[in-house]
CSV table of C-alpha atoms in Angstrom, one decimal:
chain,number,residue,atom,x,y,z
O,1,MET,CA,-146.3,-37.5,148.7
O,2,ILE,CA,-143.7,-35.0,147.4
O,3,SER,CA,-140.8,-34.7,150.2
O,4,LYS,CA,-139.3,-30.7,151.0
O,5,SER,CA,-135.9,-32.2,148.6
O,6,GLN,CA,-138.0,-32.4,145.7
O,7,LYS,CA,-140.2,-29.3,146.4
O,8,LYS,CA,-136.8,-27.5,146.3
O,9,HIS,CA,-135.1,-29.2,143.6
O,10,SER,CA,-138.4,-28.9,141.7
O,11,TYR,CA,-138.0,-25.4,143.0
O,12,LYS,CA,-134.5,-24.7,141.4
O,13,LEU,CA,-135.1,-26.5,138.7
O,14,ASN,CA,-138.1,-23.7,137.4
O,15,THR,CA,-136.3,-20.7,138.6
O,16,LYS,CA,-133.1,-21.9,136.4
O,17,LEU,CA,-135.1,-22.2,133.3
O,18,LEU,CA,-137.1,-18.7,134.0
O,19,LEU,CA,-134.2,-17.7,134.5
O,20,LEU,CA,-133.2,-18.7,131.2
O,21,ILE,CA,-136.1,-17.8,129.2
O,22,CYS,CA,-135.9,-14.7,130.2
O,23,LEU,CA,-132.9,-14.7,129.1
O,24,PHE,CA,-133.9,-16.1,125.8
O,25,PHE,CA,-135.6,-13.3,125.9
O,26,PHE,CA,-134.3,-10.6,126.7
O,27,ILE,CA,-131.4,-11.3,124.0
O,28,THR,CA,-133.7,-12.0,121.7
O,29,ILE,CA,-135.4,-8.7,122.0
O,30,PHE,CA,-131.7,-6.8,122.1
O,31,PHE,CA,-131.2,-8.3,118.8
O,32,TYR,CA,-134.1,-7.8,117.6
O,33,LEU,CA,-134.5,-3.9,118.7
O,34,ASN,CA,-130.6,-3.2,117.5
O,35,LYS,CA,-131.9,-5.7,114.0
O,36,ILE,CA,-134.3,-2.7,113.5
O,37,ASN,CA,-132.0,-0.2,114.9
O,38,PHE,CA,-128.9,-0.5,113.2
O,39,ARG,CA,-130.6,-1.9,110.1
O,40,ASP,CA,-129.0,-0.5,107.0
O,41,ARG,CA,-126.3,1.3,109.8
O,42,ILE,CA,-123.4,-0.2,110.1
O,43,TYR,CA,-122.5,-1.4,113.6
O,44,PRO,CA,-120.8,0.7,116.2
O,45,ASN,CA,-117.0,1.0,117.3
O,46,ILE,CA,-115.6,0.6,113.4
O,47,TYR,CA,-113.5,3.4,112.3
O,48,ILE,CA,-111.9,4.1,108.6
O,49,ASP,CA,-108.5,5.7,109.0
O,50,GLY,CA,-109.2,7.0,112.7
O,51,GLU,CA,-112.8,8.1,112.0
O,52,PRO,CA,-115.7,6.7,114.1
O,53,ILE,CA,-118.5,5.6,111.3
O,54,GLY,CA,-120.5,3.3,113.3
O,55,GLY,CA,-124.2,3.8,113.5
O,56,LEU,CA,-124.2,6.1,109.7
O,57,PHE,CA,-125.9,4.8,107.0
O,58,GLN,CA,-123.0,2.9,104.2
O,59,SER,CA,-123.8,5.8,101.8
O,60,LEU,CA,-123.1,9.2,104.9
O,61,SER,CA,-120.3,7.4,105.8
O,62,TYR,CA,-118.9,7.6,102.2
O,63,GLN,CA,-119.9,11.3,101.8
O,64,GLN,CA,-118.1,12.0,105.0
O,65,LEU,CA,-115.2,10.1,104.4
O,66,ILE,CA,-114.9,10.8,100.8
O,67,LYS,CA,-114.3,15.1,102.4
O,68,LYS,CA,-110.8,13.6,102.5
O,69,GLU,CA,-109.6,12.4,99.7
O,70,ARG,CA,-110.5,15.7,97.6
O,71,TYR,CA,-106.9,16.4,96.7
O,72,LEU,CA,-106.6,13.1,95.4
O,73,SER,CA,-108.1,14.2,91.9
O,74,LYS,CA,-106.5,17.4,91.8
O,75,THR,CA,-103.0,15.6,91.5
O,76,THR,CA,-100.5,16.5,88.4
O,77,ILE,CA,-97.9,13.9,87.6
O,78,THR,CA,-95.3,15.2,84.5
O,79,PHE,CA,-93.4,12.7,83.4
O,80,ILE,CA,-90.2,13.9,81.6
O,81,TYR,CA,-88.2,12.2,79.3
O,82,GLN,CA,-84.5,13.5,78.4
O,83,ASN,CA,-85.0,16.7,80.6
O,84,ALA,CA,-88.4,17.7,78.4
O,85,PRO,CA,-91.6,17.5,78.9
O,86,MET,CA,-93.5,14.2,77.6
O,87,ALA,CA,-97.1,13.8,78.4
O,88,THR,CA,-99.0,15.4,82.0
O,89,LEU,CA,-101.9,13.2,83.8
O,90,SER,CA,-104.3,14.3,86.4
O,91,GLY,CA,-105.5,12.4,89.1
O,92,GLN,CA,-108.7,12.3,88.0
O,93,GLN,CA,-107.5,10.6,84.4
O,94,ILE,CA,-106.0,7.8,87.1
O,95,ASN,CA,-108.6,7.5,89.0
O,96,ILE,CA,-106.7,8.3,92.3
O,97,HIS,CA,-108.6,7.1,95.1
O,98,ARG,CA,-109.2,5.3,98.4
O,99,ASN,CA,-110.6,2.7,98.7
O,100,ILE,CA,-112.9,3.7,101.0
O,101,LYS,CA,-116.3,1.8,99.0
O,102,ASN,CA,-114.4,-1.4,99.6
O,103,LEU,CA,-114.2,-1.2,103.6
O,104,ILE,CA,-117.3,0.5,104.1
O,105,SER,CA,-118.4,-2.7,102.8
O,106,GLU,CA,-116.1,-4.9,104.8
O,107,SER,CA,-117.6,-3.1,107.6
O,108,TYR,CA,-121.1,-3.1,106.9
O,109,LYS,CA,-121.0,-6.8,106.7
O,110,ILE,CA,-119.2,-7.0,110.9
O,111,GLY,CA,-122.3,-7.6,112.6
O,112,ARG,CA,-123.5,-9.6,109.7
O,113,HIS,CA,-121.7,-13.0,109.2
O,114,PRO,CA,-123.7,-15.8,107.8
O,115,ASN,CA,-122.7,-18.1,110.2
O,116,LEU,CA,-124.9,-17.5,113.6
O,117,PHE,CA,-122.6,-17.6,116.9
O,118,ILE,CA,-120.2,-15.8,114.7
O,119,ARG,CA,-122.1,-13.0,113.8
O,120,ILE,CA,-123.9,-12.7,117.5
O,121,TYR,CA,-120.3,-12.8,118.8
O,122,GLN,CA,-119.6,-9.7,116.0
O,123,GLN,CA,-122.9,-7.5,117.4
O,124,LEU,CA,-122.0,-8.5,121.9
O,125,ILE,CA,-118.5,-6.6,121.3
O,126,THR,CA,-119.6,-4.5,119.1
O,127,LEU,CA,-122.8,-2.7,120.4
O,128,MET,CA,-121.0,-3.8,124.3
O,129,LYS,CA,-118.2,-1.5,122.5
O,130,LEU,CA,-115.7,-4.8,124.0
O,131,LYS,CA,-113.4,-5.0,120.9
O,132,LYS,CA,-112.3,-1.9,118.1
O,133,TYR,CA,-112.3,-3.0,114.1
O,134,SER,CA,-109.8,0.2,112.5
O,135,PHE,CA,-109.6,-0.2,108.8
O,136,ILE,CA,-107.2,1.9,107.3
O,137,SER,CA,-107.3,2.6,104.0
O,138,LYS,CA,-104.8,2.4,100.6
O,139,ILE,CA,-104.8,4.5,97.9
O,140,GLU,CA,-105.4,3.0,94.6
O,141,TYR,CA,-105.8,3.7,90.8
O,142,ASN,CA,-107.0,3.2,87.4
O,143,VAL,CA,-103.2,1.6,85.5
O,144,LYS,CA,-104.6,1.7,81.7
O,145,PRO,CA,-104.0,6.1,81.1
O,146,LEU,CA,-100.0,4.8,82.3
O,147,GLN,CA,-99.6,1.8,80.2
O,148,GLU,CA,-101.4,4.0,77.0
O,149,LEU,CA,-98.5,6.2,78.2
O,150,ILE,CA,-95.7,3.4,78.3
O,151,ASP,CA,-96.9,2.0,74.7
O,152,ILE,CA,-96.8,5.4,73.5
O,153,ALA,CA,-93.2,5.5,75.0
O,154,GLN,CA,-91.7,2.6,73.7
O,155,GLN,CA,-93.3,3.9,70.4
O,156,ARG,CA,-91.8,6.8,70.3
O,157,TYR,CA,-88.0,6.4,71.6
O,158,GLU,CA,-87.7,2.6,71.5
O,159,TYR,CA,-85.2,1.2,68.7
O,160,PRO,CA,-83.4,-2.3,69.2
O,161,SER,CA,-79.4,-2.6,68.8
O,162,ILE,CA,-78.1,-3.3,65.8
O,163,ASN,CA,-75.4,-5.9,65.5
O,164,ALA,CA,-71.6,-4.9,63.2
O,165,LEU,CA,-71.4,-5.8,59.9
O,166,PHE,CA,-67.8,-5.9,57.8
O,167,LYS,CA,-67.3,-7.8,54.8
O,168,PHE,CA,-64.2,-7.3,53.0
O,169,LYS,CA,-63.4,-8.3,49.3
O,170,ASP,CA,-60.5,-7.6,46.7
O,171,GLY,CA,-58.6,-4.6,49.2
O,172,ARG,CA,-61.9,-2.8,50.0
O,173,VAL,CA,-64.2,-3.4,52.8
O,174,ILE,CA,-67.7,-3.4,51.2
O,175,ASN,CA,-70.6,-3.6,52.7
O,176,PHE,CA,-69.5,-2.1,56.8
O,177,SER,CA,-71.8,-0.7,59.6
O,178,PRO,CA,-70.4,0.0,63.2
O,179,GLU,CA,-72.7,-1.9,65.7
O,180,LYS,CA,-75.6,0.3,67.1
O,181,ASN,CA,-76.9,0.3,70.8
O,182,GLY,CA,-80.0,-0.1,71.8
O,183,LEU,CA,-82.6,1.5,74.0
O,184,GLN,CA,-85.5,0.6,76.3
O,185,ILE,CA,-88.0,2.4,78.3
O,186,ASP,CA,-87.4,0.6,81.9
O,187,LYS,CA,-90.6,0.1,82.8
O,188,ILE,CA,-89.6,-2.0,86.5
O,189,ARG,CA,-88.5,1.3,87.3
O,190,PHE,CA,-91.5,3.3,85.8
O,191,TRP,CA,-94.2,1.4,87.6
O,192,ARG,CA,-91.9,1.2,91.0
O,193,GLU,CA,-92.1,5.1,90.5
O,194,ILE,CA,-95.9,5.4,90.3
O,195,GLU,CA,-96.6,3.3,93.4
O,196,LYS,CA,-93.7,5.4,95.6
O,197,ILE,CA,-95.4,8.2,94.2
O,198,ILE,CA,-99.1,8.0,94.4
O,199,SER,CA,-99.2,5.6,97.6
O,200,ASN,CA,-97.0,9.0,99.6
O,201,LEU,CA,-99.7,11.5,98.0
O,202,LYS,CA,-100.0,14.2,100.1
O,203,GLN,CA,-102.2,17.2,100.3
O,204,ASP,CA,-99.3,20.0,99.9
O,205,GLU,CA,-97.6,18.1,97.2
O,206,LEU,CA,-99.9,18.1,93.9
O,207,ASN,CA,-98.0,18.4,91.4
O,208,GLN,CA,-95.1,15.4,91.0
O,209,VAL,CA,-92.9,14.2,88.7
O,210,VAL,CA,-91.9,11.0,86.8
O,211,VAL,CA,-89.1,10.3,84.8
O,212,LEU,CA,-88.2,8.0,82.6
O,213,HIS,CA,-85.5,6.1,82.5
O,214,THR,CA,-84.3,4.2,79.8
O,215,ILE,CA,-82.1,0.8,79.7
O,216,VAL,CA,-79.3,0.9,77.2
O,217,ILE,CA,-79.8,-2.7,75.0
O,218,GLN,CA,-75.9,-3.7,74.1
O,219,PRO,CA,-75.5,-5.3,70.6
O,220,GLU,CA,-74.2,-9.8,70.6
O,221,ILE,CA,-71.6,-8.6,67.7
O,222,THR,CA,-69.4,-5.6,67.5
O,223,LEU,CA,-66.8,-4.6,65.3
O,224,LYS,CA,-63.8,-5.8,67.8
O,225,GLN,CA,-65.0,-9.6,67.3
O,226,ILE,CA,-65.2,-9.4,64.2
O,227,ASN,CA,-62.6,-8.1,61.5
O,228,LYS,CA,-58.9,-9.0,61.1
O,229,PHE,CA,-57.6,-5.2,61.0
O,230,GLY,CA,-57.9,-3.5,64.5
O,231,ILE,CA,-61.3,-1.8,63.8
O,232,ARG,CA,-63.1,-1.0,66.7
O,233,GLU,CA,-64.8,2.4,66.6
O,234,LEU,CA,-65.3,5.6,64.7
O,235,ILE,CA,-61.7,8.4,65.9
O,236,ALA,CA,-63.4,11.2,63.7
O,237,GLU,CA,-65.2,12.8,60.7
O,238,GLY,CA,-64.7,15.7,58.3
O,239,LYS,CA,-67.3,17.5,57.3
O,240,SER,CA,-68.2,20.1,54.1
O,241,ASN,CA,-71.2,22.2,52.3
O,242,TYR,CA,-71.6,22.2,48.7
O,243,THR,CA,-74.9,24.4,49.3
O,244,HIS,CA,-75.2,26.6,45.8
O,245,SER,CA,-72.6,23.8,43.5
O,246,ILE,CA,-74.3,23.6,40.6
O,247,PRO,CA,-75.7,20.3,39.4
O,248,GLU,CA,-73.0,19.1,37.0
O,249,ARG,CA,-70.4,20.2,40.1
O,250,ILE,CA,-72.6,18.2,42.6
O,251,TYR,CA,-72.2,15.1,40.3
O,252,ASN,CA,-68.4,14.8,40.3
O,253,LEU,CA,-67.9,15.0,43.7
O,254,SER,CA,-70.7,12.9,44.2
O,255,LEU,CA,-69.2,10.2,42.2
O,256,ALA,CA,-65.0,11.1,43.4
O,257,ALA,CA,-66.1,10.7,46.7
O,258,TYR,CA,-68.0,7.6,46.5
O,259,LYS,CA,-64.0,6.3,45.0
O,260,PHE,CA,-62.8,6.8,48.7
O,261,ASP,CA,-65.7,4.6,50.5
O,262,GLY,CA,-64.8,1.4,52.0
O,263,VAL,CA,-60.7,1.9,51.3
O,264,LEU,CA,-58.6,0.8,53.4
O,265,ILE,CA,-55.3,2.9,55.5
O,266,PRO,CA,-53.2,0.8,57.0
O,267,THR,CA,-51.0,1.0,59.7
O,268,ASN,CA,-47.9,3.6,59.2
O,269,LYS,CA,-48.8,4.1,55.5
O,270,ILE,CA,-49.0,7.3,53.8
O,271,PHE,CA,-51.9,8.0,51.9
O,272,SER,CA,-52.4,9.2,48.6
O,273,PHE,CA,-55.8,11.6,47.1
O,274,ASN,CA,-54.5,11.5,43.7
O,275,ASP,CA,-53.7,7.5,43.9
O,276,THR,CA,-57.1,6.6,45.3
O,277,VAL,CA,-59.1,9.1,43.7
O,278,GLY,CA,-57.5,8.1,40.0
O,279,ASP,CA,-58.3,9.4,36.4
O,280,ILE,CA,-60.4,12.6,36.7
O,281,SER,CA,-61.6,13.2,33.3
O,282,SER,CA,-65.1,13.0,30.5
O,283,LEU,CA,-63.3,9.2,30.1
O,284,THR,CA,-64.4,8.1,33.8
O,285,GLY,CA,-67.5,10.0,34.4
O,286,TYR,CA,-66.1,13.1,35.3
O,287,LYS,CA,-68.8,16.5,33.6
O,288,PRO,CA,-67.1,19.8,32.7
O,289,ALA,CA,-67.9,22.4,36.0
O,290,TYR,CA,-65.5,25.1,37.2
O,291,ILE,CA,-62.1,24.3,38.6
O,292,ILE,CA,-59.3,26.9,39.0
O,293,LYS,CA,-56.7,26.1,35.7
O,294,GLN,CA,-53.6,28.7,34.7
O,295,GLY,CA,-54.8,31.1,36.9
O,296,LYS,CA,-58.5,31.4,35.7
O,297,THR,CA,-61.2,30.1,36.6
O,298,VAL,CA,-63.0,27.6,33.5
O,299,LEU,CA,-64.6,24.7,33.4
O,300,GLY,CA,-63.0,21.5,33.2
O,301,ASP,CA,-63.7,18.1,33.8
O,302,GLY,CA,-64.3,17.1,37.1
O,303,GLY,CA,-65.1,20.7,38.6
O,304,GLY,CA,-65.8,19.8,42.4
O,305,VAL,CA,-63.1,16.8,43.4
O,306,CYS,CA,-62.1,20.1,45.3
O,307,GLN,CA,-64.9,19.4,47.9
O,308,VAL,CA,-64.1,16.1,47.7
O,309,SER,CA,-60.0,16.8,48.8
O,310,THR,CA,-61.3,19.4,51.6
O,311,THR,CA,-63.6,16.9,53.6
O,312,LEU,CA,-61.0,14.6,53.5
O,313,PHE,CA,-58.4,16.9,55.0
O,314,ARG,CA,-60.9,18.1,57.6
O,315,ALA,CA,-61.7,13.9,58.2
O,316,ALA,CA,-57.3,14.0,59.1
O,317,LEU,CA,-57.4,16.7,61.1
O,318,ASN,CA,-59.5,15.9,63.0
O,319,ALA,CA,-57.9,12.5,63.7
O,320,GLY,CA,-55.0,13.9,64.8
O,321,LEU,CA,-53.5,12.0,61.8
O,322,PRO,CA,-50.0,13.9,60.1
O,323,ILE,CA,-50.6,16.4,56.8
O,324,ASN,CA,-47.6,15.0,54.5
O,325,GLU,CA,-48.7,17.8,52.0
O,326,ARG,CA,-51.4,20.2,51.1
O,327,HIS,CA,-53.0,23.1,48.8
O,328,ALA,CA,-54.8,25.7,49.1
O,329,HIS,CA,-57.1,27.3,46.6
O,330,ALA,CA,-55.9,30.0,44.3
O,331,TYR,CA,-58.3,32.4,46.0
O,332,ARG,CA,-60.9,31.7,48.0
O,333,VAL,CA,-64.3,29.6,47.6
O,334,SER,CA,-67.0,30.4,48.9
O,335,TYR,CA,-68.2,26.4,49.2
O,336,TYR,CA,-65.7,26.2,51.3
O,337,GLU,CA,-66.7,28.3,53.8
O,338,ASN,CA,-70.2,28.0,54.2
O,339,ASP,CA,-69.9,25.6,57.1
O,340,GLY,CA,-66.6,27.5,58.7
O,341,GLN,CA,-63.7,30.4,58.4
O,342,PRO,CA,-61.2,29.8,55.3
O,343,GLY,CA,-58.1,27.9,55.5
O,344,PHE,CA,-59.4,24.4,55.1
O,345,ASP,CA,-59.3,24.0,52.4
O,346,ALA,CA,-57.4,21.6,50.4
O,347,THR,CA,-57.0,21.4,46.1
O,348,VAL,CA,-55.7,18.4,44.0
O,349,PHE,CA,-54.4,19.2,40.4
O,350,ALA,CA,-52.5,15.4,39.2
O,351,PRO,CA,-50.3,14.8,39.0
O,352,THR,CA,-48.6,17.7,40.3
O,353,VAL,CA,-50.6,19.2,43.3
O,354,ASP,CA,-51.8,16.3,46.4
O,355,LEU,CA,-53.4,15.8,49.1
O,356,LYS,CA,-51.4,13.3,51.8
O,357,PHE,CA,-51.0,12.4,55.1
O,358,THR,CA,-50.0,9.4,57.3
O,359,ASN,CA,-51.9,6.5,59.4
O,360,ASN,CA,-50.2,6.3,62.8
O,361,THR,CA,-52.9,4.8,64.6
O,362,PRO,CA,-52.4,1.7,66.3
O,363,ALA,CA,-54.9,0.3,63.5
O,364,TYR,CA,-56.0,0.1,59.8
O,365,ILE,CA,-58.9,2.8,59.3
O,366,LEU,CA,-61.2,2.1,57.2
O,367,ILE,CA,-63.2,5.0,55.3
O,368,GLN,CA,-66.5,5.5,55.1
O,369,VAL,CA,-68.7,8.1,53.0
O,370,GLU,CA,-71.8,9.9,53.7
O,371,ASN,CA,-73.2,12.2,50.7
O,372,ASP,CA,-76.9,13.8,52.2
O,373,LYS,CA,-77.9,16.0,49.1
O,374,ASP,CA,-80.9,16.9,50.5
O,375,ASN,CA,-78.9,19.1,53.3
O,376,ASN,CA,-75.5,19.6,50.5
O,377,LEU,CA,-73.2,17.8,53.2
O,378,LEU,CA,-70.6,15.1,52.9
O,379,THR,CA,-69.4,13.8,55.5
O,380,PHE,CA,-66.7,11.9,55.5
O,381,LYS,CA,-66.0,9.4,58.9
O,382,PHE,CA,-63.3,7.7,60.4
O,383,TYR,CA,-63.0,4.1,61.4
O,384,GLY,CA,-59.9,2.7,63.7
O,385,GLN,CA,-58.7,2.2,67.6
O,386,LYS,CA,-58.9,5.5,69.2
O,387,ASP,CA,-55.3,6.5,71.5
O,388,ASP,CA,-54.5,8.9,74.2
O,389,ARG,CA,-53.9,11.7,71.4
O,390,HIS,CA,-55.9,15.1,72.0
O,391,VAL,CA,-56.2,17.4,68.8
O,392,ILE,CA,-56.2,21.7,69.3
O,393,ILE,CA,-56.8,23.7,66.1
O,394,SER,CA,-56.4,27.5,67.2
O,395,PRO,CA,-58.9,29.8,65.8
O,396,VAL,CA,-58.5,31.2,62.4
O,397,SER,CA,-55.5,34.2,62.3
O,398,ILE,CA,-57.4,36.4,58.0
O,399,TYR,CA,-55.0,39.1,57.7
O,400,ASN,CA,-53.9,41.2,54.9
O,401,ILE,CA,-57.3,41.3,53.3
O,402,GLN,CA,-57.4,42.8,50.1
O,403,PRO,CA,-60.9,43.5,47.8
O,404,PRO,CA,-61.0,42.3,44.4
O,405,LEU,CA,-59.6,43.2,41.7
O,406,PRO,CA,-61.7,45.5,39.0
O,407,SER,CA,-64.3,43.6,36.4
O,408,GLU,CA,-62.6,42.7,33.3
O,409,ASN,CA,-64.5,42.8,29.7
O,410,GLN,CA,-63.4,40.2,26.8
O,411,ASN,CA,-65.0,40.5,23.6
O,412,ASP,CA,-66.3,37.0,22.1
O,413,PRO,CA,-66.7,36.8,18.7
O,414,ILE,CA,-69.2,33.7,19.3
O,415,LEU,CA,-71.7,34.7,21.4
O,416,LYS,CA,-74.1,37.6,19.6
O,417,LYS,CA,-74.3,41.4,20.3
O,418,GLY,CA,-75.6,42.2,23.2
O,419,ILE,CA,-75.4,38.8,25.4
O,420,VAL,CA,-72.9,39.2,28.3
O,421,LYS,CA,-71.8,36.5,30.7
O,422,GLN,CA,-70.3,36.2,33.4
O,423,ILE,CA,-67.4,33.6,33.4
O,424,ASP,CA,-65.3,34.4,36.5
O,425,PHE,CA,-66.6,35.9,39.6
O,426,PRO,CA,-64.7,38.3,42.1
O,427,ALA,CA,-63.5,37.1,45.4
O,428,TRP,CA,-61.8,39.1,48.3
O,429,GLY,CA,-57.9,38.4,48.7
O,430,ALA,CA,-56.4,37.2,52.2
O,431,LYS,CA,-53.5,35.4,54.4
O,432,THR,CA,-54.3,33.0,57.0
O,433,VAL,CA,-52.9,31.1,59.5
O,434,PHE,CA,-54.1,28.2,62.1
O,435,ASN,CA,-52.5,26.2,64.5
O,436,TYR,CA,-52.4,22.3,64.0
O,437,GLN,CA,-51.6,20.8,67.4
O,438,VAL,CA,-51.7,17.2,68.7
O,439,VAL,CA,-50.8,15.8,72.1
O,440,ALA,CA,-50.2,12.6,72.6
O,441,LYS,CA,-49.0,11.2,76.3
O,442,LYS,CA,-49.0,14.0,77.6
O,443,ASP,CA,-46.3,14.8,74.7
O,444,ILE,CA,-46.7,17.8,71.3
O,445,SER,CA,-46.4,15.2,69.2
O,446,GLN,CA,-47.4,17.8,66.1
O,447,ASN,CA,-47.4,20.9,65.6
O,448,VAL,CA,-47.8,22.8,62.5
O,449,LYS,CA,-49.3,25.5,61.3
O,450,PHE,CA,-51.6,25.8,58.1
O,451,TYR,CA,-51.0,29.0,56.4
O,452,SER,CA,-53.5,30.2,53.1
O,453,ASN,CA,-52.6,32.6,50.5
O,454,TYR,CA,-55.3,33.5,49.1
O,455,GLN,CA,-55.1,36.0,46.2
O,456,PRO,CA,-57.5,39.1,45.1
O,457,TRP,CA,-59.2,37.6,42.6
O,458,ARG,CA,-61.5,39.5,39.4
O,459,ALA,CA,-65.5,39.2,37.8
O,460,VAL,CA,-64.5,38.6,34.0
O,461,PHE,CA,-67.3,38.8,32.0
O,462,LEU,CA,-67.9,37.8,27.9
O,463,VAL,CA,-69.1,40.4,25.7
O,464,GLY,CA,-71.0,39.2,22.3
O,465,GLN,CA,-69.1,40.9,19.4
O,466,ALA,CA,-71.2,38.0,16.8
O,467,ASP,CA,-73.7,39.8,14.4
C-alpha cells in the first residue's frame, strides 16, 4: 500500500517530468518555427555598418548595403611622376569595394553553427535580442592593376647606379667616366599611400592623386676614391654649334677636339691650345677647309680647328679660370653665333696666335670631349674640384656696327667662261665687349673686359675667263 508521502513525491516527479516535456516541446516547436521562419534569412539583431540586416535574405541585405558604396567605383586616382601625370585608374578598374559579401556570409552563419549548443545559444540571444552582433566593413581593392602600373614605372624611370672609372696611362687619362647615381621607385611609400587613400575614401572626395616618389641609389665607387689628382666632379663645360659646316670642316674639328680628350692640367699650370693640339697640316691628317689667312678666306689645312678653340675658351670662362691669351676672329663667323651672341669666339694660328689659360683651382683639371654629330654640337667638360668661386659674365654689348663691304669680282683664267664661283662671304662689321668677373671668398679675383673688333667683310666671286 502506497503512503501519502510516496504519492506526494510521485506527483511532484510527474509534474516536473511533464514540465520538462512541455518545455522540450515548446523549445522544439520554437526552434522549428524559427528555422522555418528564418530559412535562408539572417537572424535578427545583426548589423553591418550600423544597418540592421536581420530577417533579410542574403541577396536583399547585399542590395540594401551596396547602395552606400556605389561612389567607390566612380573614384579616380591619378598617378604623378615629376609633376607630370603618368596614368589614371578608376575605382572600377581597381575594383574598389567594401567586403560586404564576406560580412553577409559571416552574418548568415550566426545561429547556424555546427556545434548544437553554440547554435542554440546564438539563436536564443539573437531572437530574444539579448546580444547585438555588429560588423564593420572595410574597403578592399584589386592590387594587380596597381602592380602593373608600378612595373611600367620601374621599366620607364628606374636606372642603376654606375661606378666611377679612371684609368691613367702615359700622361693621359685613357678611360674615364664619373660616377652616376641610380634611381628607384619608392614602392614601400607607394603602397603606403595607396592604402591610406583607398582606406579613407569619402563620397565627396572622389578624385585622388598619388605622387610616385623615388629613391636615389648611390654608387659604390666615386671619382674621389679612385684618383690621386683630386678630381671629384664636373666643374664647368663649354658648348658650340657647328651647323652648316662642310664635311671637311667637321672632319678637322673632330680630329682636333679629340687631341684634348683625357688631357690633365696640373694646378697652377698655364695651358696652351697650340702646344696640346700639335702640328696642324695634311701630314697630321687634316683636310683643306676654309680658314682666314692674310685678310682673306682661303682653303687651308685644318679649317675648323677654331671651333675647338672657341669651345675650349667658353669652358674656361665658365670655370672661372684666368685667361692669359685670347684673340677674336678678323670677322664675324656665323658658326660661332649659331648658339649665342658674337664675342665668345677664340681663333688660333700657330705659332703666333694661341689660346692660353691658367688652372688656379684646388686640383687637376681633366678635359673630356663630347662631339654630337647628329646635332652638330661640340662640348668640352672640365672635371676637377669646385671651390667657392662664382662666375659673372655680362651680356654682350655690340656697337659700331658696319654693313658688309661691296662685293668684288675677280677674273679667274682657270675657270671656264660663264662660271661664277663664290670664294668669300659678306659679314657685318662690329665691335663687341663683355665683362668677365670671378668672385671668390666674397672678393673679386678677376674683373676683365673682353673686346672683339670684327671687320666688315666683302663677298668675293671668281669669274671664269677660260675658253
